Amino acid sequence: MKQDTPTTPPPTRSLLAKLATRVVHSYFALARGMTMGVRAACFDEAGRIFLVRHSYVPGWHMPGGGIERGETALEALAKEIREEGNLVVGTPPTLVHVYFNRQTSKRDHVLLYRCDGVVQTAPRLKDREIVEAAFFALDALPVATTAATRRRLEELAGRAPFADFW
């Protein structure tokens, strides 16, 4: 069977259209800009959750951070779990939910990913950002685990509905 082949190249956008698109996107970045970050619920083969304690904010948290310009959410996720815990994922991360984090700003959103089969390649040593990091059994979380982290774990376990707010 003969395949159809295009006789003309596909249409391209004009320089003016490209410029207009850039201007509109720049306007939206200023007028409706938002920040976005990732958090990772990292579980090892034993079902333990990995948590970190930062030097600049109280409590134990799931690892995570902001998505930088030119970076995908999955790239940011891999970077943050590597930097904060020397972690690598076993199976591809699963996007669980998107939250509005109004405690941070009026424009911050957090993508929560579940990462199973996570392996720590080396112990995470204390530095200026992370003062402690470890895996914990779900029934033996540190006392100072944040309320938001506990809520996310309840949601992941199916014991609470997913909230819209972090």
Short mmCIF file of C-alpha atoms in Angstrom, two decimals:
data_model
loop_
_atom_site.label_atom_id
_atom_site.label_comp_id
_atom_site.label_asym_id
_atom_site.label_seq_id
_atom_site.Cartn_x
_atom_site.Cartn_y
_atom_site.Cartn_z
CA MET A 1 0.00 0.00 0.00
CA LYS A 2 1.37 3.39 -0.97
CA GLN A 3 1.81 5.86 1.90
CA ASP A 4 0.73 9.44 1.51
CA THR A 5 3.65 11.81 1.62
CA PRO A 6 3.22 15.52 2.15
CA THR A 7 4.01 17.61 -0.89
CA THR A 8 4.48 20.80 1.10
CA PRO A 9 6.20 21.34 4.43
CA PRO A 10 3.98 21.89 7.46
CA PRO A 11 3.10 25.52 8.09
CA THR A 12 5.33 27.47 10.45
CA ARG A 13 4.43 30.42 12.61
CA SER A 14 5.49 33.81 11.44
CA LEU A 15 8.04 35.86 13.34
CA LEU A 16 5.24 38.22 14.39
CA ALA A 17 3.20 35.30 15.78
CA LYS A 18 6.21 34.01 17.70
CA LEU A 19 6.85 37.48 19.15
CA ALA A 20 3.20 37.92 20.13
CA THR A 21 3.22 34.53 21.86
CA ARG A 22 6.33 35.49 23.85
CA VAL A 23 4.79 38.83 24.90
CA VAL A 24 1.56 37.17 26.04
CA HIS A 25 3.44 34.49 28.01
CA SER A 26 5.63 37.15 29.63
CA TYR A 27 2.51 39.07 30.66
CA PHE A 28 0.94 35.94 32.20
CA ALA A 29 4.16 35.19 34.09
CA LEU A 30 3.88 38.61 35.74
CA ALA A 31 0.09 38.86 36.04
CA ARG A 32 -0.70 35.30 36.98
CA GLY A 33 2.68 33.88 37.87
CA MET A 34 2.90 31.07 40.36
CA THR A 35 5.59 29.00 41.94
CA MET A 36 5.60 25.24 41.91
CA GLY A 37 7.49 22.68 43.91
CA VAL A 38 7.67 18.94 44.42
CA ARG A 39 7.53 16.71 47.49
CA ALA A 40 8.30 13.03 47.51
CA ALA A 41 6.73 10.36 49.68
CA CYS A 42 9.71 7.99 49.43
CA PHE A 43 9.14 4.43 50.63
CA ASP A 44 11.84 1.78 50.83
CA GLU A 45 11.26 -1.96 50.30
CA ALA A 46 10.31 -2.33 53.99
CA GLY A 47 7.54 0.29 53.60
CA ARG A 48 9.35 2.91 55.67
CA ILE A 49 9.02 6.62 54.77
CA PHE A 50 12.07 8.84 54.30
CA LEU A 51 11.92 12.17 56.17
CA VAL A 52 14.30 15.09 56.56
CA ARG A 53 14.76 17.76 59.19
CA HIS A 54 15.94 21.11 57.82
CA SER A 55 18.08 23.68 59.62
CA TYR A 56 15.79 26.58 58.69
CA VAL A 57 12.29 25.25 59.44
CA PRO A 58 11.05 23.11 62.35
CA GLY A 59 9.83 19.54 62.06
CA TRP A 60 10.33 16.49 59.90
CA HIS A 61 9.24 16.73 56.25
CA MET A 62 9.19 14.71 53.07
CA PRO A 63 12.07 15.72 50.81
CA GLY A 64 11.32 18.28 48.15
CA GLY A 65 11.90 21.73 46.77
CA GLY A 66 11.12 24.20 44.01
CA ILE A 67 11.02 23.50 40.31
CA GLU A 68 13.57 25.72 38.59
CA ARG A 69 13.12 27.39 35.20
CA GLY A 70 13.84 24.93 32.42
CA GLU A 71 13.45 21.93 34.73
CA THR A 72 10.67 19.35 34.56
CA ALA A 73 8.85 18.27 37.70
CA LEU A 74 10.44 14.81 37.51
CA GLU A 75 13.90 16.31 37.09
CA ALA A 76 13.30 18.50 40.15
CA LEU A 77 12.03 15.49 42.09
CA ALA A 78 15.08 13.37 41.24
CA LYS A 79 17.40 16.27 42.11
CA GLU A 80 15.73 16.97 45.46
CA ILE A 81 15.68 13.38 46.70
CA ARG A 82 19.29 12.94 45.60
CA GLU A 83 20.41 16.17 47.31
CA GLU A 84 18.36 15.75 50.49
CA GLY A 85 18.78 12.02 51.02
CA ASN A 86 21.15 10.37 48.54
CA LEU A 87 18.05 8.57 47.26
CA VAL A 88 17.26 6.96 43.93
CA VAL A 89 13.84 5.67 42.92
CA GLY A 90 13.16 2.00 42.26
CA THR A 91 9.99 2.38 40.21
CA PRO A 92 8.87 5.46 38.30
CA PRO A 93 7.37 8.11 40.60
CA THR A 94 3.59 8.48 40.58
CA LEU A 95 1.97 11.91 40.73
CA VAL A 96 -0.51 11.64 43.61
CA HIS A 97 -2.01 15.11 44.01
CA VAL A 98 -1.52 18.85 43.43
CA TYR A 99 -1.89 21.14 46.45
CA PHE A 100 -2.18 24.89 46.89
CA ASN A 101 0.36 25.91 49.52
CA ARG A 102 -1.12 29.17 50.76
CA GLN A 103 1.11 29.17 53.85
CA THR A 104 4.12 29.85 51.64
CA SER A 105 2.54 32.44 49.33
CA LYS A 106 -0.63 33.22 47.45
CA ARG A 107 0.79 31.56 44.35
CA ASP A 108 2.59 28.41 45.48
CA HIS A 109 1.62 24.88 44.42
CA VAL A 110 3.10 21.54 45.42
CA LEU A 111 3.11 18.35 43.35
CA LEU A 112 3.17 15.30 45.60
CA TYR A 113 4.77 12.18 44.14
CA ARG A 114 4.85 8.68 45.57
CA CYS A 115 8.16 6.89 45.10
CA ASP A 116 8.31 3.18 45.93
CA GLY A 117 11.36 0.93 46.15
CA VAL A 118 13.57 3.89 47.03
CA VAL A 119 17.20 3.09 47.83
CA GLN A 120 19.66 5.25 49.74
CA THR A 121 23.03 5.09 47.98
CA ALA A 122 24.99 6.50 50.97
CA PRO A 123 24.13 7.90 54.40
CA ARG A 124 23.01 11.53 54.29
CA LEU A 125 25.48 13.54 56.33
CA LYS A 126 24.51 16.67 58.22
CA ASP A 127 25.15 19.99 56.44
CA ARG A 128 23.84 23.58 56.48
CA GLU A 129 20.48 22.60 54.99
CA ILE A 130 19.70 19.09 56.26
CA VAL A 131 20.49 18.36 59.91
CA GLU A 132 18.91 14.88 60.02
CA ALA A 133 17.50 12.41 57.52
CA ALA A 134 16.27 8.86 57.95
CA PHE A 135 13.71 6.19 57.08
CA PHE A 136 10.92 5.66 59.63
CA ALA A 137 8.26 3.01 60.09
CA LEU A 138 4.84 4.57 59.58
CA ASP A 139 3.85 3.64 63.14
CA ALA A 140 7.06 5.16 64.58
CA LEU A 141 7.29 8.64 63.06
CA PRO A 142 9.34 11.25 64.93
CA VAL A 143 7.29 13.31 67.38
CA ALA A 144 8.18 16.50 65.47
CA THR A 145 6.78 15.23 62.14
CA THR A 146 4.80 18.15 60.73
CA ALA A 147 1.03 18.11 60.63
CA ALA A 148 1.09 18.50 56.84
CA THR A 149 3.38 15.47 56.48
CA ARG A 150 1.10 13.41 58.73
CA ARG A 151 -1.96 14.49 56.69
CA ARG A 152 -0.25 13.49 53.43
CA LEU A 153 0.52 10.05 54.87
CA GLU A 154 -3.12 9.63 55.96
CA GLU A 155 -4.22 10.58 52.43
CA LEU A 156 -1.76 8.13 50.86
CA ALA A 157 -3.01 5.37 53.15
CA GLY A 158 -6.61 6.07 52.10
CA ARG A 159 -7.66 7.07 55.64
CA ALA A 160 -8.36 10.68 54.67
CA PRO A 161 -9.60 12.35 51.48
CA PHE A 162 -7.05 14.35 49.51
CA ALA A 163 -7.14 18.02 50.49
CA ASP A 164 -6.71 20.94 48.11
CA PHE A 165 -4.41 22.79 50.50
CA TRP A 166 -1.00 21.67 51.68
#
